[in-house]
């Protein structure tokens, strides 16, 4: 490869903020006057529209960075379930795929000061066609930024394992979404430990509410739900779900142990719905099966400012969709990227991360 300043951003888990960080880094360099290119070799955040499967992240990158590249150039491989099945059956040629990725990379990176490559949510994604993020970093001669979450000291095991897998291409680790209670331990104990083991760390970013989870409004849109309440706010953020599959008293005990959650149950389960409205950690009710709840439930929900959503699908299918939405995280938009850029400017030496003079 040519002498190219290329940064590949990968992560240890889904929903940790990799995309927002990738785009914020690219936007920061772009706004500083540098020529910045973007590529996501394997599209994994897939949405279907107009008969085509696409990943929305390159579309946002093209807008933020004023790029005129075509989507198929920025995202040469659509890593869909169908693609994976075909690859396992031997109907995808790894060498041809590698050539496609590198040819597009060469075209996109021409005359850029920085090429930002968004990796996958896991280091092993792409292994079936010999195109893991590490394989791609080697082929592109890229430095690797590893984005990680942190909750307990035991998470250092995963970071060490990932650093060993990446090897000498690891430029540094960036922790994201760290809670106030965990931040002190991370900074005082874990970061020095990792650096003592030869793992470079760029820093740690705090958990910020507006970047965590999804809003109830985004959730309703993503699962195709009708909003039954008129006055309840849709701005609350939810990060997890709780299934109301038991009686009222047991359900209430369960709901009181959760926070920032959407409760999922059948529309005909009034006692469970009422219990959920008594728990402060339940931010919305998502009712399944197309059954409208009792008017008393809706009235109470309005009083408690808890939105009630209704879908036609059954509980199992609704949960599957919820898992996808919450795992992917909140809708990416320009405001998300700008907020992440603010966090990066405050908490990280961006010139070192980007290797720009």
mmCIF file of C-alpha atoms in Angstrom:
data_model
loop_
_atom_site.group_PDB
_atom_site.id
_atom_site.type_symbol
_atom_site.label_atom_id
_atom_site.label_comp_id
_atom_site.label_asym_id
_atom_site.label_seq_id
_atom_site.Cartn_x
_atom_site.Cartn_y
_atom_site.Cartn_z
ATOM 1 C CA UNK A 1 0.000 0.000 0.000
ATOM 2 C CA UNK A 2 1.008 3.643 -0.406
ATOM 3 C CA UNK A 3 2.138 5.840 2.465
ATOM 4 C CA UNK A 4 -1.363 6.632 3.697
ATOM 5 C CA UNK A 5 -2.621 7.954 7.021
ATOM 6 C CA UNK A 6 -5.361 5.430 7.731
ATOM 7 C CA UNK A 7 -7.205 4.867 11.003
ATOM 8 C CA UNK A 8 -9.485 1.855 11.409
ATOM 9 C CA UNK A 9 -11.936 2.084 14.297
ATOM 10 C CA UNK A 10 -13.189 -1.197 15.731
ATOM 11 C CA UNK A 11 -14.797 -2.302 18.995
ATOM 12 C CA UNK A 12 -15.207 -5.172 21.409
ATOM 13 C CA UNK A 13 -19.003 -5.143 21.483
ATOM 14 C CA UNK A 14 -22.108 -3.790 19.816
ATOM 15 C CA UNK A 15 -23.779 -0.565 20.845
ATOM 16 C CA UNK A 16 -20.693 0.958 22.430
ATOM 17 C CA UNK A 17 -20.613 4.125 20.304
ATOM 18 C CA UNK A 18 -18.116 3.089 17.636
ATOM 19 C CA UNK A 19 -19.986 4.742 14.782
ATOM 20 C CA UNK A 20 -20.474 8.058 16.586
ATOM 21 C CA UNK A 21 -16.783 8.096 17.521
ATOM 22 C CA UNK A 22 -15.682 7.197 13.987
ATOM 23 C CA UNK A 23 -17.763 9.926 12.395
ATOM 24 C CA UNK A 24 -16.866 12.478 15.071
ATOM 25 C CA UNK A 25 -13.152 11.884 14.480
ATOM 26 C CA UNK A 26 -13.587 12.239 10.728
ATOM 27 C CA UNK A 27 -15.722 15.375 11.096
ATOM 28 C CA UNK A 28 -13.221 16.969 13.471
ATOM 29 C CA UNK A 29 -10.413 16.518 10.956
ATOM 30 C CA UNK A 30 -12.653 17.672 8.097
ATOM 31 C CA UNK A 31 -13.732 20.823 9.938
ATOM 32 C CA UNK A 32 -10.073 21.576 10.671
ATOM 33 C CA UNK A 33 -9.459 21.816 6.931
ATOM 34 C CA UNK A 34 -8.088 18.359 6.178
ATOM 35 C CA UNK A 35 -9.120 16.188 3.250
ATOM 36 C CA UNK A 36 -10.821 13.217 4.912
ATOM 37 C CA UNK A 37 -12.136 10.033 3.344
ATOM 38 C CA UNK A 38 -14.457 7.459 4.896
ATOM 39 C CA UNK A 39 -15.140 3.807 4.238
ATOM 40 C CA UNK A 40 -17.047 1.003 5.929
ATOM 41 C CA UNK A 41 -15.866 -2.169 4.171
ATOM 42 C CA UNK A 42 -18.541 -4.394 5.711
ATOM 43 C CA UNK A 43 -22.009 -2.950 6.093
ATOM 44 C CA UNK A 44 -23.636 -4.509 9.148
ATOM 45 C CA UNK A 45 -26.139 -1.892 10.335
ATOM 46 C CA UNK A 46 -28.627 -2.856 7.680
ATOM 47 C CA UNK A 47 -31.946 -1.307 6.757
ATOM 48 C CA UNK A 48 -34.110 -2.168 3.771
ATOM 49 C CA UNK A 49 -35.416 0.593 1.554
ATOM 50 C CA UNK A 50 -36.756 0.645 -1.992
ATOM 51 C CA UNK A 51 -35.876 -2.986 -2.430
ATOM 52 C CA UNK A 52 -32.225 -2.465 -1.508
ATOM 53 C CA UNK A 53 -30.367 -3.362 1.656
ATOM 54 C CA UNK A 54 -28.119 -0.609 2.909
ATOM 55 C CA UNK A 55 -26.156 0.562 5.919
ATOM 56 C CA UNK A 56 -27.116 4.064 7.004
ATOM 57 C CA UNK A 57 -23.729 4.983 8.511
ATOM 58 C CA UNK A 58 -21.935 5.657 5.182
ATOM 59 C CA UNK A 59 -24.888 7.795 4.117
ATOM 60 C CA UNK A 60 -24.432 10.004 7.174
ATOM 61 C CA UNK A 61 -20.668 10.108 6.635
ATOM 62 C CA UNK A 62 -21.146 11.262 3.048
ATOM 63 C CA UNK A 63 -23.304 14.150 4.253
ATOM 64 C CA UNK A 64 -21.069 15.179 7.161
ATOM 65 C CA UNK A 65 -17.834 15.065 5.168
ATOM 66 C CA UNK A 66 -19.166 16.489 1.896
ATOM 67 C CA UNK A 67 -18.167 13.360 -0.006
ATOM 68 C CA UNK A 68 -19.337 12.510 -3.500
ATOM 69 C CA UNK A 69 -18.420 8.821 -3.412
ATOM 70 C CA UNK A 70 -21.043 6.248 -4.298
ATOM 71 C CA UNK A 71 -22.502 4.021 -1.602
ATOM 72 C CA UNK A 72 -21.159 0.838 -3.204
ATOM 73 C CA UNK A 73 -17.659 2.336 -3.079
ATOM 74 C CA UNK A 74 -17.899 3.359 0.571
ATOM 75 C CA UNK A 75 -19.511 0.040 1.527
ATOM 76 C CA UNK A 76 -18.313 -2.632 -0.917
ATOM 77 C CA UNK A 77 -19.627 -5.587 1.098
ATOM 78 C CA UNK A 78 -23.182 -5.773 2.449
ATOM 79 C CA UNK A 79 -22.629 -8.190 5.313
ATOM 80 C CA UNK A 80 -26.215 -9.417 5.447
ATOM 81 C CA UNK A 81 -27.554 -12.796 6.633
ATOM 82 C CA UNK A 82 -27.935 -13.766 2.975
ATOM 83 C CA UNK A 83 -24.308 -12.863 2.255
ATOM 84 C CA UNK A 84 -23.137 -14.906 5.244
ATOM 85 C CA UNK A 85 -25.165 -17.909 4.133
ATOM 86 C CA UNK A 86 -23.784 -17.690 0.605
ATOM 87 C CA UNK A 87 -20.227 -17.327 1.910
ATOM 88 C CA UNK A 88 -20.572 -20.421 4.087
ATOM 89 C CA UNK A 89 -21.840 -22.329 1.045
ATOM 90 C CA UNK A 90 -18.714 -21.318 -0.845
ATOM 91 C CA UNK A 91 -20.470 -18.927 -3.207
ATOM 92 C CA UNK A 92 -18.410 -15.880 -2.266
ATOM 93 C CA UNK A 93 -14.763 -15.640 -3.309
ATOM 94 C CA UNK A 94 -12.634 -14.207 -0.450
ATOM 95 C CA UNK A 95 -9.911 -13.099 -2.840
ATOM 96 C CA UNK A 96 -12.364 -11.259 -5.071
ATOM 97 C CA UNK A 97 -13.930 -9.588 -2.031
ATOM 98 C CA UNK A 98 -10.528 -8.515 -0.751
ATOM 99 C CA UNK A 99 -9.648 -7.044 -4.132
ATOM 100 C CA UNK A 100 -12.973 -5.188 -4.247
ATOM 101 C CA UNK A 101 -12.372 -3.683 -0.812
ATOM 102 C CA UNK A 102 -8.815 -2.596 -1.567
ATOM 103 C CA UNK A 103 -9.602 -1.187 -5.014
ATOM 104 C CA UNK A 104 -12.318 0.989 -3.504
ATOM 105 C CA UNK A 105 -10.031 1.967 -0.644
ATOM 106 C CA UNK A 106 -7.354 3.112 -3.067
ATOM 107 C CA UNK A 107 -9.875 5.211 -5.001
ATOM 108 C CA UNK A 108 -11.453 6.760 -1.894
ATOM 109 C CA UNK A 109 -8.155 7.516 -0.162
ATOM 110 C CA UNK A 110 -6.516 9.254 -3.124
ATOM 111 C CA UNK A 111 -5.466 12.799 -2.223
ATOM 112 C CA UNK A 112 -6.717 12.561 1.362
ATOM 113 C CA UNK A 113 -4.842 13.615 4.471
ATOM 114 C CA UNK A 114 -6.694 11.030 6.524
ATOM 115 C CA UNK A 115 -8.692 7.927 5.664
ATOM 116 C CA UNK A 116 -11.089 6.832 8.395
ATOM 117 C CA UNK A 117 -12.265 3.233 8.106
ATOM 118 C CA UNK A 118 -15.170 2.046 10.237
ATOM 119 C CA UNK A 119 -14.772 -1.533 11.345
ATOM 120 C CA UNK A 120 -17.257 -4.018 12.709
ATOM 121 C CA UNK A 121 -18.800 -4.361 16.151
ATOM 122 C CA UNK A 122 -16.658 -7.404 16.856
ATOM 123 C CA UNK A 123 -13.111 -8.313 15.917
ATOM 124 C CA UNK A 124 -14.133 -11.708 14.517
ATOM 125 C CA UNK A 125 -16.815 -10.421 12.112
ATOM 126 C CA UNK A 126 -15.781 -11.218 8.549
ATOM 127 C CA UNK A 127 -13.702 -14.251 9.419
ATOM 128 C CA UNK A 128 -15.687 -16.503 7.083
ATOM 129 C CA UNK A 129 -14.292 -14.575 4.095
ATOM 130 C CA UNK A 130 -10.883 -13.769 5.630
ATOM 131 C CA UNK A 131 -11.822 -10.130 6.121
ATOM 132 C CA UNK A 132 -11.867 -9.472 9.842
ATOM 133 C CA UNK A 133 -11.000 -5.948 10.916
ATOM 134 C CA UNK A 134 -7.462 -7.126 11.589
ATOM 135 C CA UNK A 135 -7.200 -8.604 8.084
ATOM 136 C CA UNK A 136 -8.432 -5.292 6.653
ATOM 137 C CA UNK A 137 -6.067 -3.225 8.804
ATOM 138 C CA UNK A 138 -3.134 -5.317 7.589
ATOM 139 C CA UNK A 139 -4.169 -4.948 3.960
ATOM 140 C CA UNK A 140 -4.633 -1.176 4.293
ATOM 141 C CA UNK A 141 -1.601 -0.651 6.524
ATOM 142 C CA UNK A 142 -3.912 1.022 9.017
ATOM 143 C CA UNK A 143 -3.529 1.996 12.633
ATOM 144 C CA UNK A 144 -6.302 0.583 14.833
ATOM 145 C CA UNK A 145 -8.357 2.408 17.440
ATOM 146 C CA UNK A 146 -10.164 -0.002 19.765
ATOM 147 C CA UNK A 147 -13.377 1.304 21.359
ATOM 148 C CA UNK A 148 -14.403 -0.465 24.565
ATOM 149 C CA UNK A 149 -16.983 -0.194 27.296
ATOM 150 C CA UNK A 150 -16.239 -0.478 30.995
ATOM 151 C CA UNK A 151 -18.302 -1.606 33.968
ATOM 152 C CA UNK A 152 -16.061 -3.721 36.228
ATOM 153 C CA UNK A 153 -12.322 -4.490 36.496
ATOM 154 C CA UNK A 154 -13.008 -7.867 34.909
ATOM 155 C CA UNK A 155 -13.548 -6.063 31.615
ATOM 156 C CA UNK A 156 -9.776 -5.653 31.428
ATOM 157 C CA UNK A 157 -9.592 -9.321 30.369
ATOM 158 C CA UNK A 158 -11.458 -8.577 27.159
ATOM 159 C CA UNK A 159 -9.362 -5.496 26.442
ATOM 160 C CA UNK A 160 -6.120 -7.436 26.903
ATOM 161 C CA UNK A 161 -7.333 -10.232 24.650
ATOM 162 C CA UNK A 162 -8.388 -7.770 21.949
ATOM 163 C CA UNK A 163 -5.083 -5.888 22.189
ATOM 164 C CA UNK A 164 -3.180 -9.132 21.766
ATOM 165 C CA UNK A 165 -5.286 -10.022 18.713
ATOM 166 C CA UNK A 166 -4.664 -6.629 17.101
ATOM 167 C CA UNK A 167 -0.966 -6.676 17.886
ATOM 168 C CA UNK A 168 1.407 -3.936 16.778
ATOM 169 C CA UNK A 169 -1.260 -2.172 14.737
ATOM 170 C CA UNK A 170 -3.062 -1.090 17.905
ATOM 171 C CA UNK A 171 -2.690 2.686 18.137
ATOM 172 C CA UNK A 172 -4.696 2.929 21.334
ATOM 173 C CA UNK A 173 -7.788 2.059 23.340
ATOM 174 C CA UNK A 174 -10.658 4.451 23.994
ATOM 175 C CA UNK A 175 -13.240 3.688 26.671
ATOM 176 C CA UNK A 176 -16.695 5.096 26.032
ATOM 177 C CA UNK A 177 -19.938 5.457 27.950
ATOM 178 C CA UNK A 178 -18.339 5.068 31.384
ATOM 179 C CA UNK A 179 -20.657 5.840 34.308
ATOM 180 C CA UNK A 180 -19.670 8.249 37.059
ATOM 181 C CA UNK A 181 -19.452 5.414 39.590
ATOM 182 C CA UNK A 182 -17.092 3.380 37.394
ATOM 183 C CA UNK A 183 -14.928 6.231 36.111
ATOM 184 C CA UNK A 184 -12.761 6.628 39.211
ATOM 185 C CA UNK A 185 -11.856 2.958 39.356
ATOM 186 C CA UNK A 186 -11.126 2.899 35.632
ATOM 187 C CA UNK A 187 -8.843 5.927 35.732
ATOM 188 C CA UNK A 188 -7.094 5.130 39.017
ATOM 189 C CA UNK A 189 -6.598 1.383 38.655
ATOM 190 C CA UNK A 190 -7.452 -0.110 35.272
ATOM 191 C CA UNK A 191 -5.807 2.403 32.930
ATOM 192 C CA UNK A 192 -2.431 2.263 34.716
ATOM 193 C CA UNK A 193 -2.686 -1.545 34.744
ATOM 194 C CA UNK A 194 -3.316 -1.702 30.999
ATOM 195 C CA UNK A 195 -0.539 0.728 30.204
ATOM 196 C CA UNK A 196 1.751 -1.307 32.413
ATOM 197 C CA UNK A 197 0.924 -4.303 30.245
ATOM 198 C CA UNK A 198 1.875 -2.384 27.118
ATOM 199 C CA UNK A 199 -1.640 -1.431 26.040
ATOM 200 C CA UNK A 200 -1.777 2.262 25.023
ATOM 201 C CA UNK A 201 -4.890 4.094 26.218
ATOM 202 C CA UNK A 202 -6.123 7.353 24.685
ATOM 203 C CA UNK A 203 -8.621 8.067 27.424
ATOM 204 C CA UNK A 204 -12.145 7.483 28.687
ATOM 205 C CA UNK A 205 -15.364 9.243 27.802
ATOM 206 C CA UNK A 206 -18.241 9.598 30.274
ATOM 207 C CA UNK A 207 -21.695 8.202 29.776
ATOM 208 C CA UNK A 208 -23.939 10.959 28.457
ATOM 209 C CA UNK A 209 -27.678 10.474 28.648
ATOM 210 C CA UNK A 210 -28.507 11.843 25.204
ATOM 211 C CA UNK A 211 -26.085 9.385 23.590
ATOM 212 C CA UNK A 212 -27.283 6.349 25.523
ATOM 213 C CA UNK A 213 -30.024 4.032 24.334
ATOM 214 C CA UNK A 214 -32.796 5.353 22.104
ATOM 215 C CA UNK A 215 -35.576 7.802 22.690
ATOM 216 C CA UNK A 216 -39.086 6.419 23.015
ATOM 217 C CA UNK A 217 -39.914 8.317 19.838
ATOM 218 C CA UNK A 218 -37.072 6.619 17.928
ATOM 219 C CA UNK A 219 -38.109 3.276 19.381
ATOM 220 C CA UNK A 220 -41.730 3.698 18.305
ATOM 221 C CA UNK A 221 -40.638 4.617 14.792
ATOM 222 C CA UNK A 222 -38.201 1.703 14.556
ATOM 223 C CA UNK A 223 -40.704 -0.968 15.597
ATOM 224 C CA UNK A 224 -43.634 0.575 13.736
ATOM 225 C CA UNK A 225 -45.687 1.252 16.857
ATOM 226 C CA UNK A 226 -48.709 3.492 17.225
ATOM 227 C CA UNK A 227 -48.545 5.939 20.124
ATOM 228 C CA UNK A 228 -51.774 5.687 22.129
ATOM 229 C CA UNK A 229 -51.079 8.430 24.645
ATOM 230 C CA UNK A 230 -51.385 12.057 23.596
ATOM 231 C CA UNK A 231 -49.676 14.039 26.355
ATOM 232 C CA UNK A 232 -46.936 11.672 27.545
ATOM 233 C CA UNK A 233 -43.440 12.761 26.483
ATOM 234 C CA UNK A 234 -41.564 10.706 23.893
ATOM 235 C CA UNK A 235 -38.182 12.219 24.781
ATOM 236 C CA UNK A 236 -37.251 9.709 27.503
ATOM 237 C CA UNK A 237 -34.322 7.396 26.761
ATOM 238 C CA UNK A 238 -34.580 3.635 27.111
ATOM 239 C CA UNK A 239 -31.595 1.307 27.158
ATOM 240 C CA UNK A 240 -33.190 -2.058 27.880
ATOM 241 C CA UNK A 241 -36.530 -3.862 27.999
ATOM 242 C CA UNK A 242 -38.405 -5.848 30.591
ATOM 243 C CA UNK A 243 -40.967 -8.475 29.673
ATOM 244 C CA UNK A 244 -44.190 -8.525 31.678
ATOM 245 C CA UNK A 245 -44.930 -12.223 31.644
ATOM 246 C CA UNK A 246 -46.052 -12.793 35.247
ATOM 247 C CA UNK A 247 -48.725 -11.676 37.689
ATOM 248 C CA UNK A 248 -49.079 -8.122 38.932
ATOM 249 C CA UNK A 249 -47.212 -8.394 42.267
ATOM 250 C CA UNK A 250 -44.305 -10.402 40.900
ATOM 251 C CA UNK A 251 -44.118 -8.100 37.893
ATOM 252 C CA UNK A 252 -43.937 -5.030 40.114
ATOM 253 C CA UNK A 253 -40.966 -6.499 42.015
ATOM 254 C CA UNK A 254 -39.242 -7.137 38.697
ATOM 255 C CA UNK A 255 -39.974 -3.693 37.280
ATOM 256 C CA UNK A 256 -38.711 -1.916 40.382
ATOM 257 C CA UNK A 257 -35.292 -3.502 39.857
ATOM 258 C CA UNK A 258 -34.807 -2.073 36.398
ATOM 259 C CA UNK A 259 -34.165 1.427 35.070
ATOM 260 C CA UNK A 260 -34.494 3.260 31.762
ATOM 261 C CA UNK A 261 -36.539 0.381 30.381
ATOM 262 C CA UNK A 262 -39.497 -0.222 28.093
ATOM 263 C CA UNK A 263 -41.918 -2.843 29.379
ATOM 264 C CA UNK A 264 -43.235 -5.326 26.822
ATOM 265 C CA UNK A 265 -46.440 -7.290 27.358
ATOM 266 C CA UNK A 266 -49.698 -8.190 25.673
ATOM 267 C CA UNK A 267 -52.251 -5.430 25.258
ATOM 268 C CA UNK A 268 -54.768 -7.458 27.279
ATOM 269 C CA UNK A 269 -52.549 -7.749 30.405
ATOM 270 C CA UNK A 270 -54.026 -4.865 32.419
ATOM 271 C CA UNK A 271 -52.613 -5.974 35.767
ATOM 272 C CA UNK A 272 -49.064 -6.093 34.386
ATOM 273 C CA UNK A 273 -49.483 -2.736 32.684
ATOM 274 C CA UNK A 274 -50.717 -1.167 35.913
ATOM 275 C CA UNK A 275 -47.751 -2.612 37.823
ATOM 276 C CA UNK A 276 -45.333 -1.180 35.258
ATOM 277 C CA UNK A 277 -46.810 2.286 35.716
ATOM 278 C CA UNK A 278 -45.918 2.115 39.422
ATOM 279 C CA UNK A 279 -42.207 1.570 38.723
ATOM 280 C CA UNK A 280 -40.107 4.701 38.127
ATOM 281 C CA UNK A 281 -37.595 2.802 35.982
ATOM 282 C CA UNK A 282 -40.197 1.961 33.319
ATOM 283 C CA UNK A 283 -40.187 4.785 30.774
ATOM 284 C CA UNK A 284 -42.699 3.366 28.282
ATOM 285 C CA UNK A 285 -45.131 0.502 27.735
ATOM 286 C CA UNK A 286 -44.953 -1.462 24.480
ATOM 287 C CA UNK A 287 -48.084 -3.538 24.049
ATOM 288 C CA UNK A 288 -48.258 -6.396 21.572
ATOM 289 C CA UNK A 289 -50.876 -8.328 19.645
ATOM 290 C CA UNK A 290 -52.835 -5.284 18.499
ATOM 291 C CA UNK A 291 -54.945 -5.234 21.682
ATOM 292 C CA UNK A 292 -55.718 -1.746 22.965
ATOM 293 C CA UNK A 293 -55.360 -1.453 26.745
ATOM 294 C CA UNK A 294 -58.168 -0.509 29.109
ATOM 295 C CA UNK A 295 -59.048 3.179 29.246
ATOM 296 C CA UNK A 296 -58.057 3.215 32.932
ATOM 297 C CA UNK A 297 -54.519 2.144 31.974
ATOM 298 C CA UNK A 298 -54.255 4.875 29.354
ATOM 299 C CA UNK A 299 -55.549 7.457 31.819
ATOM 300 C CA UNK A 300 -53.008 6.411 34.437
ATOM 301 C CA UNK A 301 -50.223 6.446 31.839
ATOM 302 C CA UNK A 302 -51.102 10.013 30.897
ATOM 303 C CA UNK A 303 -50.995 11.004 34.578
ATOM 304 C CA UNK A 304 -47.579 9.377 35.024
ATOM 305 C CA UNK A 305 -46.244 10.791 31.725
ATOM 306 C CA UNK A 306 -45.448 7.273 30.466
ATOM 307 C CA UNK A 307 -46.032 6.736 26.723
ATOM 308 C CA UNK A 308 -48.028 3.679 25.666
ATOM 309 C CA UNK A 309 -47.091 2.124 22.327
ATOM 310 C CA UNK A 310 -49.025 -0.528 20.419
ATOM 311 C CA UNK A 311 -47.794 -2.996 17.770
ATOM 312 C CA UNK A 312 -49.667 -5.670 15.860
ATOM 313 C CA UNK A 313 -46.924 -8.305 16.135
ATOM 314 C CA UNK A 314 -46.782 -10.888 18.905
ATOM 315 C CA UNK A 315 -44.522 -10.552 21.933
ATOM 316 C CA UNK A 316 -41.775 -12.840 20.644
ATOM 317 C CA UNK A 317 -41.359 -11.025 17.350
ATOM 318 C CA UNK A 318 -41.556 -7.685 19.089
ATOM 319 C CA UNK A 319 -38.761 -8.665 21.460
ATOM 320 C CA UNK A 320 -36.572 -9.758 18.547
ATOM 321 C CA UNK A 321 -37.045 -6.371 16.920
ATOM 322 C CA UNK A 322 -36.444 -4.549 20.203
ATOM 323 C CA UNK A 323 -33.158 -6.364 20.685
ATOM 324 C CA UNK A 324 -31.985 -5.198 17.268
ATOM 325 C CA UNK A 325 -33.001 -1.592 17.899
ATOM 326 C CA UNK A 326 -31.469 -1.339 21.377
ATOM 327 C CA UNK A 327 -28.296 -3.157 20.335
ATOM 328 C CA UNK A 328 -27.765 -0.779 17.422
ATOM 329 C CA UNK A 329 -28.239 2.230 19.682
ATOM 330 C CA UNK A 330 -29.887 5.539 19.051
ATOM 331 C CA UNK A 331 -30.500 6.918 15.603
ATOM 332 C CA UNK A 332 -27.292 8.413 14.260
ATOM 333 C CA UNK A 333 -27.653 11.992 13.091
ATOM 334 C CA UNK A 334 -25.571 15.141 12.909
ATOM 335 C CA UNK A 335 -26.426 16.190 16.471
ATOM 336 C CA UNK A 336 -25.237 12.817 17.793
ATOM 337 C CA UNK A 337 -21.910 13.205 16.023
ATOM 338 C CA UNK A 338 -21.483 16.793 17.176
ATOM 339 C CA UNK A 339 -22.092 15.835 20.810
ATOM 340 C CA UNK A 340 -19.564 13.012 20.540
ATOM 341 C CA UNK A 341 -17.056 15.404 18.978
ATOM 342 C CA UNK A 342 -17.440 17.688 22.000
ATOM 343 C CA UNK A 343 -16.677 14.774 24.321
ATOM 344 C CA UNK A 344 -13.627 13.792 22.285
ATOM 345 C CA UNK A 345 -12.275 17.344 22.229
ATOM 346 C CA UNK A 346 -12.638 17.553 26.012
ATOM 347 C CA UNK A 347 -11.274 14.122 26.849
ATOM 348 C CA UNK A 348 -8.759 13.015 24.211
ATOM 349 C CA UNK A 349 -5.666 14.349 22.447
ATOM 350 C CA UNK A 350 -7.197 14.228 18.973
ATOM 351 C CA UNK A 351 -4.032 15.244 17.144
ATOM 352 C CA UNK A 352 -2.351 12.129 18.518
ATOM 353 C CA UNK A 353 -5.305 9.913 17.673
ATOM 354 C CA UNK A 354 -5.586 11.242 14.131
ATOM 355 C CA UNK A 355 -1.824 11.654 13.520
ATOM 356 C CA UNK A 356 -2.417 14.990 11.836
ATOM 357 C CA UNK A 357 -0.037 17.933 11.989
#
